[in-house]
């Protein structure tokens, strides 16, 4: 059963590959450098791909009203958790364009490689995730839970506006996990990103600094040992 399922997935991947490459190439040809370019063209290009395929989607906005992501939602027929696929549609800057041996918005395939800014990070992943959403939507009657695909245009700015907007669009407690479409197919890397803040209260016995009998249970001494412990 498992082997058959893997073979079916591989066949689906081979079938979708030309369409994934074509969508990724279209996205690469649209400059969307973080904090530099207008994101409307790349957002519109994704929406134009999604609409004829009947995929439910909406734009997410920052508190000041700017579009920061597109969210694609596939709802299963049975209750269950939300799994998130995440890829960014904005890119790093081009840098010195005279140093490029081809256009940073080439969007062509040369010697088996898709060329242009965003081919690796991560418009190709965005194209793949759109196709995954389309495939799963055709089998939503077998799905327990929901699929959410986040296509962020506020990632390379360092603001992570799309990710933050997702936390208001979907209840965080419902999310079972997120998979990020970063470059490389050699392995699946499991990790965490972000900041966890905690407030610790350390208790001890007060004592005078000039006492002939220093108190080893002083709260400050305990706090110092705590923060230096490995």
CSV table of C-alpha atoms in Angstrom, one decimal:
chain,number,residue,atom,x,y,z
A,1,UNK,CA,0.0,0.0,0.0
A,2,UNK,CA,2.8,2.4,1.0
A,3,UNK,CA,4.9,1.6,-2.1
A,4,UNK,CA,1.8,2.1,-4.4
A,5,UNK,CA,1.1,5.5,-2.8
A,6,UNK,CA,4.7,6.6,-3.2
A,7,UNK,CA,4.6,5.5,-6.9
A,8,UNK,CA,1.4,7.5,-7.4
A,9,UNK,CA,3.0,10.6,-5.8
A,10,UNK,CA,6.1,10.3,-8.0
A,11,UNK,CA,3.9,9.9,-11.1
A,12,UNK,CA,1.9,13.0,-10.1
A,13,UNK,CA,5.2,14.9,-9.6
A,14,UNK,CA,6.4,14.0,-13.0
A,15,UNK,CA,3.1,15.0,-14.6
A,16,UNK,CA,3.1,18.3,-12.8
A,17,UNK,CA,6.8,19.1,-13.4
A,18,UNK,CA,6.4,21.1,-16.7
A,19,UNK,CA,3.6,23.1,-15.3
A,20,UNK,CA,5.5,23.8,-12.0
A,21,UNK,CA,8.5,25.0,-14.1
A,22,UNK,CA,6.3,27.2,-16.3
A,23,UNK,CA,4.7,28.9,-13.3
A,24,UNK,CA,8.0,29.3,-11.5
A,25,UNK,CA,9.4,30.9,-14.6
A,26,UNK,CA,6.5,33.3,-14.9
A,27,UNK,CA,7.0,34.4,-11.3
A,28,UNK,CA,10.8,34.8,-11.7
A,29,UNK,CA,10.2,37.1,-14.7
A,30,UNK,CA,8.3,39.5,-12.3
A,31,UNK,CA,10.7,41.4,-10.1
A,32,UNK,CA,9.6,41.3,-6.5
A,33,UNK,CA,12.6,42.3,-4.5
A,34,UNK,CA,11.8,42.8,-0.8
A,35,UNK,CA,11.2,46.4,0.1
A,36,UNK,CA,12.1,47.5,-3.5
A,37,UNK,CA,9.5,46.4,-6.1
A,38,UNK,CA,5.7,46.6,-6.2
A,39,UNK,CA,4.3,43.2,-5.1
A,40,UNK,CA,1.0,43.7,-6.9
A,41,UNK,CA,2.1,42.0,-10.2
A,42,UNK,CA,3.4,38.9,-8.6
A,43,UNK,CA,0.4,38.6,-6.3
A,44,UNK,CA,-1.9,39.0,-9.4
A,45,UNK,CA,0.1,36.4,-11.3
A,46,UNK,CA,-0.6,33.8,-8.5
A,47,UNK,CA,-4.2,34.8,-8.3
A,48,UNK,CA,-4.6,34.4,-12.1
A,49,UNK,CA,-3.2,30.8,-11.8
A,50,UNK,CA,-5.5,29.9,-8.8
A,51,UNK,CA,-8.8,31.2,-10.0
A,52,UNK,CA,-9.4,28.9,-13.0
A,53,UNK,CA,-8.5,25.9,-10.8
A,54,UNK,CA,-11.2,26.8,-8.3
A,55,UNK,CA,-8.7,27.1,-5.4
A,56,UNK,CA,-10.1,29.1,-2.5
A,57,UNK,CA,-7.7,31.9,-1.6
A,58,UNK,CA,-7.5,35.4,-0.1
A,59,UNK,CA,-5.0,38.1,0.6
A,60,UNK,CA,-3.7,38.7,4.0
A,61,UNK,CA,-2.8,42.2,5.1
A,62,UNK,CA,-0.6,43.9,7.7
A,63,UNK,CA,-2.1,46.2,10.4
A,64,UNK,CA,-1.5,49.2,8.1
A,65,UNK,CA,-3.5,47.6,5.3
A,66,UNK,CA,-0.7,46.4,3.0
A,67,UNK,CA,-1.0,43.1,1.2
A,68,UNK,CA,1.6,40.8,2.7
A,69,UNK,CA,0.6,37.3,1.5
A,70,UNK,CA,-1.8,35.1,-0.3
A,71,UNK,CA,-3.4,32.3,1.7
A,72,UNK,CA,-4.7,29.2,-0.2
A,73,UNK,CA,-7.1,27.1,1.8
A,74,UNK,CA,-8.2,23.5,1.2
A,75,UNK,CA,-10.8,22.2,3.6
A,76,UNK,CA,-11.1,18.5,4.2
A,77,UNK,CA,-14.5,16.7,4.7
A,78,UNK,CA,-13.5,15.5,8.1
A,79,UNK,CA,-12.3,17.4,11.1
A,80,UNK,CA,-8.5,17.6,11.8
A,81,UNK,CA,-5.6,19.8,12.2
A,82,UNK,CA,-4.2,22.5,9.8
A,83,UNK,CA,-1.0,21.8,8.0
A,84,UNK,CA,0.8,24.8,6.5
A,85,UNK,CA,3.0,25.0,3.4
A,86,UNK,CA,5.0,28.2,3.4
A,87,UNK,CA,7.1,29.9,0.6
A,88,UNK,CA,7.9,33.5,-0.1
A,89,UNK,CA,7.2,35.4,-3.3
A,90,UNK,CA,9.5,38.3,-2.6
A,91,UNK,CA,13.2,37.9,-3.2
A,92,UNK,CA,16.6,39.3,-2.2
A,93,UNK,CA,17.9,42.3,-4.2
A,94,UNK,CA,19.7,41.7,-7.6
A,95,UNK,CA,22.9,43.3,-6.4
A,96,UNK,CA,25.3,44.5,-9.1
A,97,UNK,CA,23.4,43.5,-12.3
A,98,UNK,CA,26.5,44.0,-14.4
A,99,UNK,CA,28.0,41.1,-12.6
A,100,UNK,CA,25.2,38.7,-13.7
A,101,UNK,CA,26.0,36.5,-16.7
A,102,UNK,CA,22.2,36.5,-17.5
A,103,UNK,CA,19.3,38.6,-16.5
A,104,UNK,CA,18.2,38.2,-12.9
A,105,UNK,CA,14.6,38.0,-14.3
A,106,UNK,CA,15.5,35.5,-17.1
A,107,UNK,CA,13.1,32.8,-16.0
A,108,UNK,CA,14.5,30.4,-18.6
A,109,UNK,CA,16.0,26.9,-18.4
A,110,UNK,CA,19.6,26.5,-19.3
A,111,UNK,CA,21.5,23.2,-19.0
A,112,UNK,CA,18.8,21.9,-16.8
A,113,UNK,CA,18.7,24.8,-14.4
A,114,UNK,CA,16.0,27.4,-14.0
A,115,UNK,CA,17.7,30.8,-13.9
A,116,UNK,CA,16.8,34.0,-12.2
A,117,UNK,CA,16.4,35.5,-8.8
A,118,UNK,CA,13.9,33.5,-6.8
A,119,UNK,CA,14.4,30.3,-8.6
A,120,UNK,CA,15.9,28.9,-5.4
A,121,UNK,CA,14.5,31.2,-2.7
A,122,UNK,CA,11.7,30.5,-3.3
A,123,UNK,CA,9.4,31.0,-6.2
A,124,UNK,CA,9.9,27.4,-7.4
A,125,UNK,CA,8.6,26.2,-4.0
A,126,UNK,CA,5.7,28.6,-4.3
A,127,UNK,CA,4.9,27.0,-7.7
A,128,UNK,CA,5.2,23.5,-6.3
A,129,UNK,CA,2.9,24.3,-3.3
A,130,UNK,CA,0.3,25.7,-5.6
A,131,UNK,CA,0.3,22.4,-7.6
A,132,UNK,CA,0.1,20.4,-4.3
A,133,UNK,CA,-2.9,22.5,-3.2
A,134,UNK,CA,-4.6,21.8,-6.6
A,135,UNK,CA,-3.9,18.1,-6.3
A,136,UNK,CA,-5.2,17.8,-2.7
A,137,UNK,CA,-8.3,19.9,-3.5
A,138,UNK,CA,-9.3,17.2,-5.9
A,139,UNK,CA,-9.2,14.7,-3.0
A,140,UNK,CA,-10.6,16.9,-0.3
A,141,UNK,CA,-13.3,14.3,0.5
A,142,UNK,CA,-10.5,12.1,1.8
A,143,UNK,CA,-8.8,14.8,3.8
A,144,UNK,CA,-9.0,14.9,7.6
A,145,UNK,CA,-8.2,18.5,8.4
A,146,UNK,CA,-7.2,21.5,6.3
A,147,UNK,CA,-4.2,22.5,4.1
A,148,UNK,CA,-3.1,26.1,4.2
A,149,UNK,CA,-0.6,27.4,1.7
A,150,UNK,CA,1.0,30.8,2.7
A,151,UNK,CA,2.7,32.7,-0.1
A,152,UNK,CA,4.5,35.6,1.6
A,153,UNK,CA,5.6,38.9,0.1
A,154,UNK,CA,7.1,40.3,3.3
A,155,UNK,CA,9.8,37.8,4.1
A,156,UNK,CA,13.0,39.2,2.6
A,157,UNK,CA,12.3,42.5,4.3
A,158,UNK,CA,12.8,40.8,7.6
A,159,UNK,CA,9.3,41.9,8.7
A,160,UNK,CA,7.7,38.4,8.3
A,161,UNK,CA,4.4,40.2,7.8
A,162,UNK,CA,2.8,37.2,6.0
A,163,UNK,CA,3.7,34.8,8.8
A,164,UNK,CA,2.3,37.2,11.4
A,165,UNK,CA,-0.9,37.8,9.4
A,166,UNK,CA,-1.4,34.0,9.2
A,167,UNK,CA,-1.5,33.8,13.0
A,168,UNK,CA,-4.6,36.1,13.0
A,169,UNK,CA,-6.2,34.4,10.0
A,170,UNK,CA,-5.9,30.9,11.5
A,171,UNK,CA,-6.1,29.9,15.1
A,172,UNK,CA,-2.4,29.0,16.0
A,173,UNK,CA,-3.6,26.2,18.3
A,174,UNK,CA,-5.2,24.5,15.2
A,175,UNK,CA,-1.8,24.3,13.3
A,176,UNK,CA,-0.1,20.9,13.6
A,177,UNK,CA,3.0,22.0,11.7
A,178,UNK,CA,4.5,24.0,8.9
A,179,UNK,CA,6.8,23.1,6.1
A,180,UNK,CA,8.9,25.8,4.5
A,181,UNK,CA,10.0,25.5,0.8
A,182,UNK,CA,13.7,26.4,1.1
A,183,UNK,CA,16.2,25.2,-1.5
A,184,UNK,CA,17.5,21.7,-1.6
A,185,UNK,CA,16.1,18.2,-1.9
A,186,UNK,CA,18.8,16.3,-0.1
A,187,UNK,CA,17.1,16.1,3.3
A,188,UNK,CA,14.2,17.4,5.3
A,189,UNK,CA,15.5,19.7,8.0
A,190,UNK,CA,13.5,19.9,11.2
A,191,UNK,CA,14.0,23.1,13.3
A,192,UNK,CA,12.5,26.1,14.8
A,193,UNK,CA,12.8,29.8,14.1
A,194,UNK,CA,11.8,32.8,16.2
A,195,UNK,CA,12.0,34.0,19.7
A,196,UNK,CA,10.7,32.5,22.9
A,197,UNK,CA,10.6,34.9,25.8
A,198,UNK,CA,10.2,33.7,29.4
A,199,UNK,CA,10.1,35.5,32.7
A,200,UNK,CA,11.8,33.6,35.6
A,201,UNK,CA,11.4,34.4,39.3
A,202,UNK,CA,14.4,33.4,41.4
A,203,UNK,CA,13.9,33.3,45.2
A,204,UNK,CA,16.5,33.3,47.9
A,205,UNK,CA,17.4,34.6,51.4
A,206,UNK,CA,18.3,38.3,51.8
A,207,UNK,CA,21.6,39.2,53.4
A,208,UNK,CA,23.9,42.1,53.9
A,209,UNK,CA,26.9,42.3,51.6
A,210,UNK,CA,29.1,43.1,54.6
A,211,UNK,CA,28.0,40.2,56.7
A,212,UNK,CA,30.7,37.9,58.1
A,213,UNK,CA,28.5,35.0,57.2
A,214,UNK,CA,27.6,35.4,53.5
A,215,UNK,CA,24.3,33.8,52.4
A,216,UNK,CA,24.9,31.3,49.6
A,217,UNK,CA,21.1,31.2,48.9
A,218,UNK,CA,21.0,34.8,47.8
A,219,UNK,CA,18.6,35.3,44.9
A,220,UNK,CA,21.1,37.3,42.8
A,221,UNK,CA,23.7,34.6,43.2
A,222,UNK,CA,21.2,32.0,42.2
A,223,UNK,CA,20.0,34.0,39.1
A,224,UNK,CA,23.7,34.4,38.1
A,225,UNK,CA,24.2,30.7,38.2
A,226,UNK,CA,21.0,30.1,36.3
A,227,UNK,CA,21.8,32.3,33.4
A,228,UNK,CA,25.4,30.9,33.0
A,229,UNK,CA,24.3,27.3,33.3
A,230,UNK,CA,24.6,25.2,30.2
